[in-house]
Short mmCIF file of C-alpha atoms in Angstrom, two decimals:
data_model
loop_
_atom_site.label_atom_id
_atom_site.label_comp_id
_atom_site.label_asym_id
_atom_site.label_seq_id
_atom_site.Cartn_x
_atom_site.Cartn_y
_atom_site.Cartn_z
CA MET A 1 11.58 -25.90 -7.65
CA SER A 2 8.04 -27.34 -7.34
CA GLN A 3 8.32 -27.26 -3.55
CA HIS A 4 9.40 -23.62 -3.64
CA GLY A 5 6.55 -22.80 -6.02
CA SER A 6 4.10 -24.44 -3.64
CA GLN A 7 5.45 -22.50 -0.66
CA ASN A 8 5.38 -19.28 -2.59
CA GLY A 9 1.89 -19.99 -3.88
CA ASN A 10 0.61 -20.50 -0.34
CA LEU A 11 2.26 -17.26 0.74
CA ASN A 12 0.71 -15.35 -2.14
CA THR A 13 -2.74 -16.87 -1.57
CA LYS A 14 -2.62 -15.90 2.07
CA HIS A 15 -1.51 -12.38 1.28
CA THR A 16 -4.02 -11.91 -1.56
CA GLN A 17 -6.82 -12.48 0.89
CA ASN A 18 -5.48 -9.71 3.13
CA SER A 19 -3.97 -7.39 0.50
CA ASP A 20 -6.61 -4.70 0.98
CA GLN A 21 -5.97 -4.58 4.73
CA MET A 22 -2.20 -5.17 4.84
CA THR A 23 -0.23 -1.94 4.98
CA ILE A 24 3.33 -1.69 3.71
CA GLY A 25 4.52 -1.52 7.31
CA ASP A 26 2.56 -4.68 8.12
CA PHE A 27 4.20 -6.43 5.19
CA PHE A 28 7.77 -5.60 6.22
CA ALA A 29 7.23 -6.41 9.89
CA TYR A 30 9.31 -9.47 10.88
CA LYS A 31 10.72 -9.75 7.34
CA ASN A 32 14.44 -10.19 6.77
CA VAL A 33 15.83 -8.41 3.71
CA PHE A 34 18.86 -9.12 1.52
CA ILE A 35 20.32 -6.24 -0.53
CA THR A 36 22.98 -6.11 -3.23
CA GLY A 37 24.39 -2.67 -3.99
CA GLY A 38 23.47 -1.50 -0.51
CA THR A 39 26.56 0.68 -0.08
CA GLY A 40 25.75 2.85 -3.11
CA PHE A 41 23.61 5.97 -3.35
CA LEU A 42 20.27 4.24 -3.95
CA GLY A 43 21.16 1.36 -1.65
CA THR A 44 21.85 3.52 1.41
CA VAL A 45 18.59 5.43 0.98
CA LEU A 46 16.75 2.10 0.59
CA ILE A 47 18.29 0.75 3.82
CA GLU A 48 17.18 3.86 5.71
CA ALA A 49 13.69 3.61 4.25
CA LEU A 50 13.42 -0.08 5.17
CA LEU A 51 14.28 0.76 8.78
CA GLY A 52 11.41 3.24 8.72
CA THR A 53 8.78 0.87 7.34
CA SER A 54 8.17 -0.90 10.63
CA PRO A 55 9.79 -0.97 14.08
CA ASP A 56 9.45 -4.75 13.79
CA ILE A 57 11.39 -5.18 10.56
CA GLY A 58 13.88 -8.03 10.82
CA LYS A 59 17.52 -8.06 9.78
CA ILE A 60 18.78 -6.24 6.70
CA TYR A 61 21.63 -8.25 5.20
CA VAL A 62 23.84 -6.02 3.03
CA LEU A 63 26.19 -7.63 0.53
CA VAL A 64 29.55 -5.87 0.94
CA ARG A 65 32.55 -6.42 -1.29
CA SER A 66 35.83 -7.27 0.37
CA LYS A 67 38.23 -4.38 -0.16
CA LYS A 68 41.90 -4.33 0.62
CA ASN A 69 42.66 -2.77 4.02
CA ILE A 70 38.98 -1.86 4.57
CA ASP A 71 36.98 -3.89 7.08
CA PRO A 72 33.36 -4.49 5.91
CA GLN A 73 32.05 -3.70 9.38
CA GLU A 74 33.93 -0.41 9.24
CA ARG A 75 32.44 0.38 5.80
CA ILE A 76 28.92 -0.12 7.13
CA LYS A 77 29.76 1.85 10.26
CA ARG A 78 30.88 4.82 8.14
CA ILE A 79 27.66 4.66 6.13
CA LEU A 80 25.53 4.59 9.28
CA GLN A 81 27.33 7.67 10.60
CA LYS A 82 25.91 9.76 7.76
CA GLN A 83 23.16 12.27 8.50
CA LEU A 84 20.88 9.98 6.57
CA PHE A 85 20.60 7.66 9.59
CA GLU A 86 20.72 10.14 12.47
CA LYS A 87 17.09 9.61 13.52
CA HIS A 88 17.64 5.88 14.15
CA ASP A 89 18.92 4.63 17.49
CA ASP A 90 21.69 2.08 17.97
CA ASN A 91 19.30 -0.85 18.52
CA THR A 92 17.62 -0.14 15.20
CA LEU A 93 20.93 0.21 13.36
CA LYS A 94 22.06 -3.17 14.73
CA LYS A 95 19.53 -4.74 12.37
CA ILE A 96 21.87 -3.93 9.48
CA VAL A 97 24.19 -6.90 8.99
CA PRO A 98 27.07 -6.72 6.47
CA VAL A 99 27.78 -10.00 4.67
CA VAL A 100 31.07 -10.14 2.77
CA GLY A 101 30.82 -11.50 -0.75
CA GLU A 102 31.03 -10.88 -4.49
CA ILE A 103 28.05 -10.51 -6.81
CA GLY A 104 30.03 -12.22 -9.57
CA GLU A 105 30.70 -15.43 -7.62
CA VAL A 106 28.45 -18.46 -7.25
CA ASN A 107 26.54 -18.18 -3.96
CA PHE A 108 28.29 -14.80 -3.67
CA GLY A 109 31.35 -16.63 -2.34
CA PHE A 110 29.63 -17.12 1.03
CA THR A 111 30.60 -19.87 3.45
CA ASN A 112 28.14 -22.78 3.59
CA ASP A 113 26.96 -21.74 7.04
CA LEU A 114 26.24 -18.16 6.00
CA PHE A 115 24.53 -19.21 2.78
CA THR A 116 22.34 -21.66 4.70
CA GLU A 117 21.43 -18.96 7.22
CA LEU A 118 20.34 -16.60 4.46
CA ILE A 119 18.32 -19.27 2.66
CA ASP A 120 16.49 -20.00 5.90
CA LYS A 121 15.92 -16.42 7.03
CA VAL A 122 15.60 -14.05 4.04
CA HIS A 123 12.12 -13.04 2.83
CA VAL A 124 12.74 -10.06 0.53
CA ILE A 125 15.55 -9.53 -1.99
CA TYR A 126 16.56 -6.20 -3.51
CA HIS A 127 19.05 -6.47 -6.36
CA ILE A 128 20.60 -3.05 -7.01
CA ALA A 129 24.28 -3.89 -7.63
CA ALA A 130 25.40 -3.05 -11.17
CA THR A 131 28.13 -1.39 -13.13
CA ILE A 132 26.43 1.84 -14.15
CA LYS A 133 29.26 3.23 -16.26
CA PHE A 134 28.13 3.69 -19.85
CA SER A 135 31.72 3.07 -20.95
CA SER A 136 32.28 -0.22 -19.09
CA PRO A 137 33.99 -2.92 -21.19
CA LEU A 138 31.36 -5.34 -22.47
CA ARG A 139 32.76 -8.35 -20.62
CA THR A 140 32.80 -6.43 -17.32
CA ALA A 141 29.23 -5.24 -17.89
CA ILE A 142 28.03 -8.79 -18.66
CA LYS A 143 29.75 -10.30 -15.63
CA THR A 144 28.32 -7.70 -13.26
CA ASN A 145 24.91 -6.91 -14.73
CA VAL A 146 23.96 -10.30 -16.19
CA THR A 147 26.01 -12.94 -14.35
CA GLY A 148 25.46 -11.07 -11.10
CA THR A 149 21.72 -11.04 -11.72
CA MET A 150 21.78 -14.77 -12.47
CA HIS A 151 23.42 -15.39 -9.10
CA THR A 152 20.66 -13.45 -7.32
CA ILE A 153 18.05 -15.46 -9.24
CA GLU A 154 19.66 -18.74 -8.17
CA PHE A 155 19.72 -17.47 -4.61
CA ALA A 156 16.05 -16.42 -4.76
CA LYS A 157 15.03 -19.87 -5.95
CA LYS A 158 16.72 -21.46 -2.96
CA VAL A 159 15.27 -19.07 -0.37
CA LYS A 160 12.67 -21.06 1.57
CA ASN A 161 10.19 -18.26 2.25
CA LEU A 162 10.62 -15.76 -0.56
CA ALA A 163 8.00 -13.03 -0.34
CA ALA A 164 9.38 -10.61 -2.95
CA TYR A 165 12.30 -10.04 -5.32
CA VAL A 166 12.77 -6.50 -6.65
CA TYR A 167 15.22 -5.74 -9.45
CA TYR A 168 16.48 -2.19 -10.01
CA SER A 169 16.73 -1.79 -13.78
CA THR A 170 16.73 1.46 -15.77
CA ALA A 171 14.26 3.26 -18.01
CA PHE A 172 17.08 3.39 -20.57
CA CYS A 173 17.40 -0.39 -20.97
CA ASN A 174 15.22 -0.27 -24.10
CA SER A 175 16.86 2.77 -25.66
CA ASN A 176 17.41 0.81 -28.86
CA ASN A 177 13.69 1.45 -29.44
CA ARG A 178 11.92 4.71 -30.24
CA GLY A 179 8.65 6.33 -29.26
CA LEU A 180 6.69 5.18 -26.23
CA ILE A 181 8.52 2.48 -24.24
CA LEU A 182 5.99 0.17 -22.59
CA GLU A 183 6.18 -1.41 -19.13
CA ARG A 184 7.07 -4.84 -20.39
CA VAL A 185 10.28 -6.77 -21.00
CA TYR A 186 11.51 -6.26 -24.56
CA LYS A 187 13.10 -9.36 -26.05
CA SER A 188 16.87 -8.99 -26.40
CA LYS A 189 18.52 -9.69 -29.74
CA PHE A 190 21.00 -12.02 -28.04
CA ASP A 191 20.21 -14.98 -25.83
CA PRO A 192 21.23 -13.99 -22.26
CA TYR A 193 22.38 -17.58 -21.62
CA ASP A 194 24.78 -17.34 -24.57
CA MET A 195 26.10 -14.08 -23.12
CA LEU A 196 26.68 -15.76 -19.74
CA LYS A 197 28.77 -18.50 -21.38
CA TRP A 198 30.62 -16.03 -23.58
CA ALA A 199 31.68 -13.91 -20.59
CA GLU A 200 33.39 -16.95 -19.03
CA ASP A 201 35.35 -17.89 -22.17
CA ASP A 202 38.75 -16.19 -21.93
CA ASN A 203 39.71 -17.11 -25.48
CA ALA A 204 36.66 -15.35 -26.94
CA TRP A 205 37.93 -12.00 -25.66
CA LEU A 206 41.55 -12.18 -26.81
CA ASP A 207 41.07 -10.02 -29.91
CA PHE A 208 37.88 -8.26 -28.82
CA ASN A 209 37.96 -4.56 -29.68
CA GLU A 210 35.70 -1.52 -29.83
CA ASP A 211 34.44 -2.32 -33.34
CA LYS A 212 33.40 -5.82 -32.25
CA CYS A 213 31.74 -4.32 -29.18
CA LYS A 214 29.65 -1.99 -31.37
CA ALA A 215 28.75 -4.90 -33.63
CA THR A 216 27.57 -6.87 -30.60
CA ILE A 217 25.48 -4.22 -28.85
CA MET A 218 24.19 -3.06 -32.26
CA ASP A 219 21.55 -0.35 -31.82
CA HIS A 220 22.07 0.00 -28.06
CA PRO A 221 24.00 3.19 -27.25
CA ASN A 222 26.30 1.55 -24.68
CA THR A 223 27.10 -1.63 -22.78
CA TYR A 224 25.06 -0.52 -19.76
CA THR A 225 21.67 -0.44 -21.50
CA PHE A 226 22.56 -3.58 -23.47
CA THR A 227 23.31 -5.67 -20.40
CA LYS A 228 20.40 -4.27 -18.39
CA ASN A 229 18.06 -5.44 -21.15
CA LEU A 230 19.74 -8.88 -21.08
CA ALA A 231 19.24 -9.06 -17.30
CA GLU A 232 15.53 -8.31 -17.66
CA ASN A 233 15.24 -11.10 -20.22
CA LEU A 234 16.94 -13.43 -17.77
CA LEU A 235 14.39 -12.55 -15.09
CA MET A 236 11.55 -13.13 -17.52
CA ALA A 237 12.88 -16.57 -18.44
CA GLU A 238 13.83 -17.73 -14.95
CA MET A 239 11.21 -16.26 -12.60
CA LYS A 240 7.76 -17.00 -13.92
CA ASN A 241 5.09 -17.48 -11.24
CA MET A 242 7.37 -15.91 -8.65
CA PRO A 243 6.85 -12.62 -6.74
CA VAL A 244 9.16 -10.52 -8.90
CA ALA A 245 9.13 -6.81 -9.74
CA ILE A 246 11.28 -4.72 -12.07
CA VAL A 247 11.62 -1.02 -11.28
CA ARG A 248 12.93 1.22 -14.06
CA PRO A 249 13.95 4.69 -12.87
CA SER A 250 15.04 7.47 -15.21
CA VAL A 251 17.78 9.95 -14.19
CA VAL A 252 17.91 9.69 -10.39
CA TYR A 253 18.57 12.92 -8.51
CA GLY A 254 18.64 13.61 -4.78
CA THR A 255 15.70 13.20 -2.44
CA TRP A 256 12.56 15.30 -2.50
CA GLU A 257 11.70 14.84 1.16
CA ARG A 258 12.79 11.59 2.83
CA PRO A 259 14.75 10.99 4.90
CA LEU A 260 16.17 14.51 4.36
CA PRO A 261 15.30 17.04 1.65
CA GLY A 262 18.05 17.25 -0.95
CA TRP A 263 20.14 14.27 0.15
CA VAL A 264 22.65 13.73 -2.68
CA GLY A 265 25.14 11.24 -1.25
CA ASN A 266 28.58 11.67 -2.79
CA ALA A 267 27.18 13.59 -5.81
CA ASN A 268 30.30 12.66 -7.77
CA SER A 269 28.84 10.91 -10.79
CA GLY A 270 26.18 11.29 -13.44
CA HIS A 271 24.04 14.40 -13.56
CA LEU A 272 24.52 15.04 -9.84
CA GLY A 273 28.22 15.33 -10.61
CA PHE A 274 27.39 17.93 -13.26
CA MET A 275 25.32 19.87 -10.73
CA ALA A 276 28.10 19.79 -8.14
CA GLY A 277 30.48 21.24 -10.74
CA PHE A 278 27.86 23.76 -11.84
CA VAL A 279 27.33 25.03 -8.28
CA LYS A 280 31.03 25.95 -8.13
CA GLY A 281 31.04 27.58 -11.57
CA VAL A 282 33.26 24.87 -13.07
CA PHE A 283 30.80 23.27 -15.52
CA ARG A 284 28.97 26.00 -17.39
CA ALA A 285 27.51 24.46 -20.55
CA MET A 286 24.93 21.71 -20.79
CA ARG A 287 24.49 19.74 -23.98
CA GLY A 288 20.95 19.61 -25.34
CA SER A 289 18.13 21.52 -27.02
CA GLN A 290 15.62 23.86 -25.41
CA THR A 291 12.63 21.59 -26.04
CA ALA A 292 14.19 18.18 -25.26
CA ILE A 293 12.66 16.48 -22.23
CA ILE A 294 15.04 15.68 -19.38
CA ASP A 295 13.37 12.91 -17.40
CA VAL A 296 14.55 13.16 -13.79
CA ILE A 297 13.08 11.52 -10.71
CA PRO A 298 13.70 12.15 -6.99
CA CYS A 299 15.63 9.36 -5.28
CA ASP A 300 12.99 8.84 -2.59
CA TYR A 301 10.34 8.31 -5.28
CA VAL A 302 12.43 5.44 -6.65
CA ILE A 303 12.79 4.00 -3.15
CA ASN A 304 9.07 4.36 -2.49
CA SER A 305 8.27 2.56 -5.74
CA SER A 306 10.52 -0.37 -4.82
CA LEU A 307 8.99 -0.68 -1.33
CA VAL A 308 5.50 -0.61 -2.84
CA MET A 309 6.45 -3.17 -5.48
CA ALA A 310 7.74 -5.61 -2.86
CA TRP A 311 4.42 -5.30 -1.01
CA TYR A 312 2.48 -5.55 -4.28
CA VAL A 313 4.05 -8.72 -5.72
CA ALA A 314 4.00 -10.39 -2.29
CA THR A 315 0.27 -9.87 -1.84
CA ARG A 316 -0.89 -11.04 -5.27
CA HIS A 317 -0.34 -13.96 -7.58
CA ILE A 318 2.31 -12.90 -10.10
CA GLU A 319 2.64 -14.92 -13.31
CA GLN A 320 5.58 -12.96 -14.73
CA PRO A 321 7.76 -10.09 -13.48
CA GLU A 322 5.73 -6.95 -12.82
CA VAL A 323 7.36 -4.00 -14.60
CA ILE A 324 6.95 -0.31 -13.78
CA HIS A 325 8.63 2.88 -14.93
CA CYS A 326 9.58 5.27 -12.15
CA THR A 327 9.76 8.33 -14.39
CA ALA A 328 8.17 11.77 -14.77
CA GLY A 329 8.24 12.65 -18.47
CA GLU A 330 4.71 11.49 -19.24
CA VAL A 331 3.02 13.08 -16.22
CA ASN A 332 5.18 16.12 -15.41
CA PRO A 333 7.63 16.87 -18.23
CA MET A 334 10.55 19.27 -17.79
CA THR A 335 12.47 20.55 -20.80
CA CYS A 336 16.21 21.14 -20.83
CA GLY A 337 15.51 24.84 -21.23
CA GLN A 338 13.38 24.86 -18.08
CA PHE A 339 15.98 22.79 -16.25
CA CYS A 340 18.72 25.35 -16.94
CA ASP A 341 16.40 28.20 -15.94
CA TYR A 342 15.61 26.47 -12.65
CA LEU A 343 19.32 25.86 -12.03
CA ASN A 344 20.25 29.49 -12.66
CA ASP A 345 17.40 30.85 -10.55
CA SER A 346 18.13 28.42 -7.72
CA VAL A 347 21.88 29.06 -7.44
CA LYS A 348 21.15 32.80 -7.44
CA ARG A 349 18.83 32.30 -4.46
CA HIS A 350 21.13 29.81 -2.72
CA PRO A 351 24.75 30.51 -3.74
CA PRO A 352 27.51 28.36 -2.21
CA ASP A 353 30.10 29.61 0.28
CA ASN A 354 32.57 30.06 -2.58
CA PHE A 355 32.96 29.29 -6.26
CA VAL A 356 35.52 29.45 -9.05
CA TRP A 357 33.40 31.78 -11.16
CA LYS A 358 29.79 32.86 -11.26
CA PRO A 359 27.69 29.69 -11.72
CA ILE A 360 25.57 29.85 -14.84
CA ALA A 361 24.18 27.00 -16.94
CA ARG A 362 23.94 27.58 -20.67
CA LEU A 363 22.25 25.14 -23.01
CA ARG A 364 24.25 24.46 -26.15
CA SER A 365 24.29 21.87 -28.94
CA GLY A 366 26.32 20.84 -31.97
CA TRP A 367 29.38 22.88 -32.92
CA ARG A 368 28.34 25.68 -30.58
CA TYR A 369 28.60 23.34 -27.63
CA ASN A 370 31.95 21.92 -28.77
CA LEU A 371 33.51 25.35 -29.34
CA SER A 372 32.10 26.65 -26.05
CA PHE A 373 33.55 23.64 -24.25
CA TYR A 374 37.04 24.05 -25.71
CA LEU A 375 37.19 27.83 -25.15
CA PHE A 376 35.48 28.18 -21.77
CA HIS A 377 36.10 24.81 -20.13
CA LEU A 378 39.16 23.07 -21.54
CA LEU A 379 41.32 26.16 -22.21
CA PRO A 380 40.99 27.58 -18.64
CA ALA A 381 41.66 24.07 -17.26
CA MET A 382 44.87 23.89 -19.31
CA ILE A 383 45.94 27.33 -18.06
CA VAL A 384 45.63 26.30 -14.39
CA LEU A 385 47.12 22.83 -14.97
CA ILE A 386 50.70 23.82 -14.14
CA PRO A 387 49.80 25.77 -10.95
CA GLU A 388 47.65 22.81 -9.88
CA LYS A 389 50.61 20.46 -10.25
CA LEU A 390 53.20 22.77 -8.71
CA PHE A 391 51.21 23.93 -5.70
CA SER A 392 48.92 20.88 -5.17
CA LEU A 393 45.80 22.94 -5.77
CA GLY A 394 42.33 21.51 -6.41
CA MET A 395 41.38 17.89 -5.85
CA PRO A 396 44.06 15.51 -4.50
CA HIS A 397 43.90 12.86 -7.23
CA HIS A 398 42.58 14.66 -10.30
CA THR A 399 43.18 17.99 -12.00
CA LEU A 400 40.52 20.31 -13.38
CA PHE A 401 41.72 19.21 -16.83
CA ASP A 402 40.92 15.57 -15.91
CA TYR A 403 37.43 16.53 -14.77
CA MET A 404 36.77 18.41 -18.00
CA HIS A 405 37.52 15.29 -20.03
CA VAL A 406 35.19 13.23 -17.83
CA PHE A 407 32.53 15.93 -18.15
CA LYS A 408 32.74 16.00 -21.95
CA LYS A 409 32.65 12.23 -22.21
CA GLY A 410 29.63 12.04 -19.90
CA SER A 411 27.85 14.79 -21.83
CA GLY A 412 28.39 12.83 -25.03
CA PHE A 413 26.85 9.69 -23.53
CA PHE A 414 23.87 11.56 -22.10
CA ASP A 415 23.34 13.53 -25.31
CA TYR A 416 22.00 10.36 -26.95
CA PHE A 417 19.04 10.25 -24.57
CA LEU A 418 18.22 13.94 -24.99
CA HIS A 419 18.24 13.92 -28.79
CA ASN A 420 15.97 10.94 -29.32
CA ASP A 421 12.25 10.72 -28.77
CA PHE A 422 12.15 8.56 -25.64
CA ARG A 423 8.90 8.38 -23.75
CA TYR A 424 8.14 6.01 -20.90
CA ASP A 425 4.67 4.61 -20.42
CA MET A 426 3.45 4.81 -16.82
CA LYS A 427 0.03 3.17 -16.90
CA ASN A 428 1.09 0.22 -14.76
CA ALA A 429 3.05 2.40 -12.34
CA LEU A 430 0.10 4.75 -11.85
CA ARG A 431 -2.30 1.82 -11.48
CA ILE A 432 -0.18 0.28 -8.72
CA ASN A 433 0.37 3.67 -7.07
CA SER A 434 -3.43 4.03 -6.91
CA VAL A 435 -3.90 0.76 -4.97
CA ILE A 436 -1.49 1.68 -2.18
CA PRO A 437 -3.43 1.41 1.10
CA GLU A 438 -5.02 4.75 2.03
CA LYS A 439 -2.96 4.93 5.21
CA ASP A 440 0.28 4.64 3.19
CA ARG A 441 -0.62 6.62 0.09
CA LEU A 442 1.00 9.91 1.06
CA ARG A 443 4.07 8.32 2.66
CA TYR A 444 4.88 5.93 -0.21
CA ASN A 445 3.73 7.98 -3.18
CA PHE A 446 5.93 7.72 -6.28
CA ASP A 447 3.73 9.62 -8.75
CA ALA A 448 5.80 12.67 -9.77
CA SER A 449 2.90 14.49 -11.44
CA GLN A 450 2.68 17.02 -8.60
CA CYS A 451 6.44 17.55 -8.22
CA ASN A 452 7.37 21.24 -8.30
CA TRP A 453 10.61 21.08 -10.27
CA SER A 454 11.75 24.56 -9.28
CA GLU A 455 11.39 23.67 -5.59
CA PHE A 456 13.07 20.31 -6.21
CA ILE A 457 16.11 21.93 -7.85
CA ASP A 458 16.28 24.33 -4.89
CA ARG A 459 16.46 21.38 -2.52
CA ILE A 460 19.16 19.68 -4.60
CA ILE A 461 21.30 22.83 -4.78
CA ILE A 462 21.05 23.27 -1.01
CA GLY A 463 21.69 19.53 -0.57
CA ILE A 464 24.88 19.71 -2.65
CA ARG A 465 26.03 22.65 -0.53
CA ARG A 466 25.13 20.95 2.72
CA PHE A 467 25.95 17.28 2.20
CA TYR A 468 28.62 17.23 -0.50
CA PHE A 469 30.59 20.44 0.07
CA LYS A 470 29.84 20.51 3.83
CA GLU A 471 28.83 24.17 3.63
CA ALA A 472 26.21 26.28 5.38
CA VAL A 473 22.63 25.03 5.35
CA VAL A 474 21.05 28.47 5.62
CA THR A 475 21.49 31.10 2.91
CA THR A 476 22.54 34.33 4.63
CA SER A 477 23.02 37.95 3.57
CA TRP A 478 26.74 37.14 3.29
CA HIS A 479 25.96 34.60 0.55
CA ARG A 480 23.84 37.13 -1.31
CA ASN A 481 26.49 39.85 -1.07
CA TYR A 482 29.11 37.34 -2.24
CA TRP A 483 26.91 36.59 -5.23
CA LYS A 484 26.45 40.29 -6.01
CA PHE A 485 30.21 40.84 -5.86
CA TYR A 486 30.89 38.02 -8.33
CA ASN A 487 28.03 39.20 -10.51
CA VAL A 488 29.79 42.57 -10.86
CA LEU A 489 33.07 40.78 -11.63
CA TYR A 490 31.27 38.61 -14.19
CA TYR A 491 30.01 41.59 -16.22
CA ALA A 492 33.25 43.50 -15.64
CA GLY A 493 34.94 40.53 -17.30
CA TYR A 494 32.94 41.19 -20.48
CA VAL A 495 34.10 44.82 -20.46
CA PHE A 496 37.71 43.75 -19.82
CA LEU A 497 37.52 41.24 -22.69
CA PHE A 498 36.26 43.97 -25.04
CA ILE A 499 39.11 46.32 -24.04
CA ILE A 500 41.77 43.58 -24.51
CA LEU A 501 40.39 42.71 -27.95
CA LEU A 502 40.23 46.37 -28.94
CA VAL A 503 43.84 46.97 -27.87
CA LEU A 504 44.96 43.95 -29.91
CA MET A 505 42.98 44.99 -32.99
CA THR A 506 44.19 48.62 -32.92
CA SER A 507 47.77 47.36 -33.15
CA TRP A 508 46.88 45.85 -36.53
CA PHE A 509 44.07 48.02 -37.93
CA GLN A 510 42.84 51.58 -37.96
CA LEU A 511 40.58 52.47 -35.02
CA ASN A 512 37.23 52.33 -36.85
CA ILE A 513 38.05 48.97 -38.46
CA ALA A 514 39.52 47.65 -35.20
CA PHE A 515 36.40 48.67 -33.31
CA THR A 516 34.14 46.87 -35.81
CA ILE A 517 36.21 43.68 -35.76
CA THR A 518 36.40 43.80 -31.96
CA ALA A 519 32.62 44.20 -31.69
CA ILE A 520 32.05 41.21 -34.00
CA ILE A 521 34.51 38.93 -32.15
CA TRP A 522 33.29 40.07 -28.73
CA GLY A 523 29.64 39.62 -29.72
CA PHE A 524 30.37 36.14 -31.04
CA LEU A 525 32.15 35.09 -27.82
CA VAL A 526 29.33 36.45 -25.66
CA TRP A 527 26.76 34.63 -27.82
CA LEU A 528 28.84 31.46 -27.64
#
């Protein structure tokens, strides 16, 4: 450990002397990088960005899990065939080297030869791999998010020429607190080392249930934020006087500009999943209040921040992990009401090739949201359930009814963050953003204060059309006429609903009473 500290100290001293002159491209030149979570949404965008930092960047080792009947080389090959990488030639792409292993195993389960090679050659480590499901069983979350992090720490300590270690955390890891969350590691209520031991004890989990889980995570809303906070505490305890950075993004959307505007990857989870369903008119109600702040951040801003942080901690003496929030709420807030307005305006300007019903996002909360969900989401899904099964309509593995349950569950998880006063301090992030070399400042900016959210939502809507649904890039007159046609159908549906209700009521009541009752019921449903 002392030898590593000495080597790292010399590296930092050398870089501190040149930190004002060294660009981010200069820093990454001839550096070899190791990435966990490189096959995910953030990971793939990071790999592409690393290739663009310098033509002289070294190898990028990507930890790839072994999957049954799927060759790791083939997995990487499929990723590199995405439009994300189309500007890079074959020689550049050869720098990406898949290494088969498991984040949960000691030394990632590598052979001795491979592990020795990585110890000798790696300079920069990016740890992104995590279970991001809010509903993950606690033991699974600990093994992936805490034990996995411990394995990357052990690896970093053995690396002979470590220049930087960057951990992707989350702005929500301290959501058991209120008010302004600072850019520092908040002490966890449980010792992370005790959690590591507990996760390995099979007997301790024999009668573990949901009530015991809630008692363990206490005031954390879910196992994800709980274990992310534990992982940060582990970094704080293990990596003092090492070049370590912690990046905490908020809700990560598609890219603003790089490498492609509106890149959304698979767009099948989180809020991007909601937007994909919204574009097709499937998800129509968003849970939240008009004035609640929804803190979103473009994916490429998160990537830029992590590239900058690697350069930053490598070129200065770091006594403890450097923490930044990659968020927008404090410098460029967007309310849920504005978000829905932007969505509705954007999809009107850029409608998809087809949709189930006219896309419209309504903001609802409390019983109004629940009733709206059951009447206008779940009930239609139940109606089409039998045709879906009989005629193999819709998605191959899941029905619309299945997606509605996932949507409601996800909305419930996210509702916690919209109904509490969470604010994320950005003083350290803005300070570091301001010391980016002048030559790099525009390229690697991660300050979202000038982000035009309406334009950003436009890019995401077009990106979902283009990259996820494989539809037309350009909005044509055909799209606009298609929208107008469905718009007429949409309002005709209101008229049809009124007529159906009136016919039903007149079979039970006199016309004047039936008309009044119909108007009340119809007005309530429209308001809902």
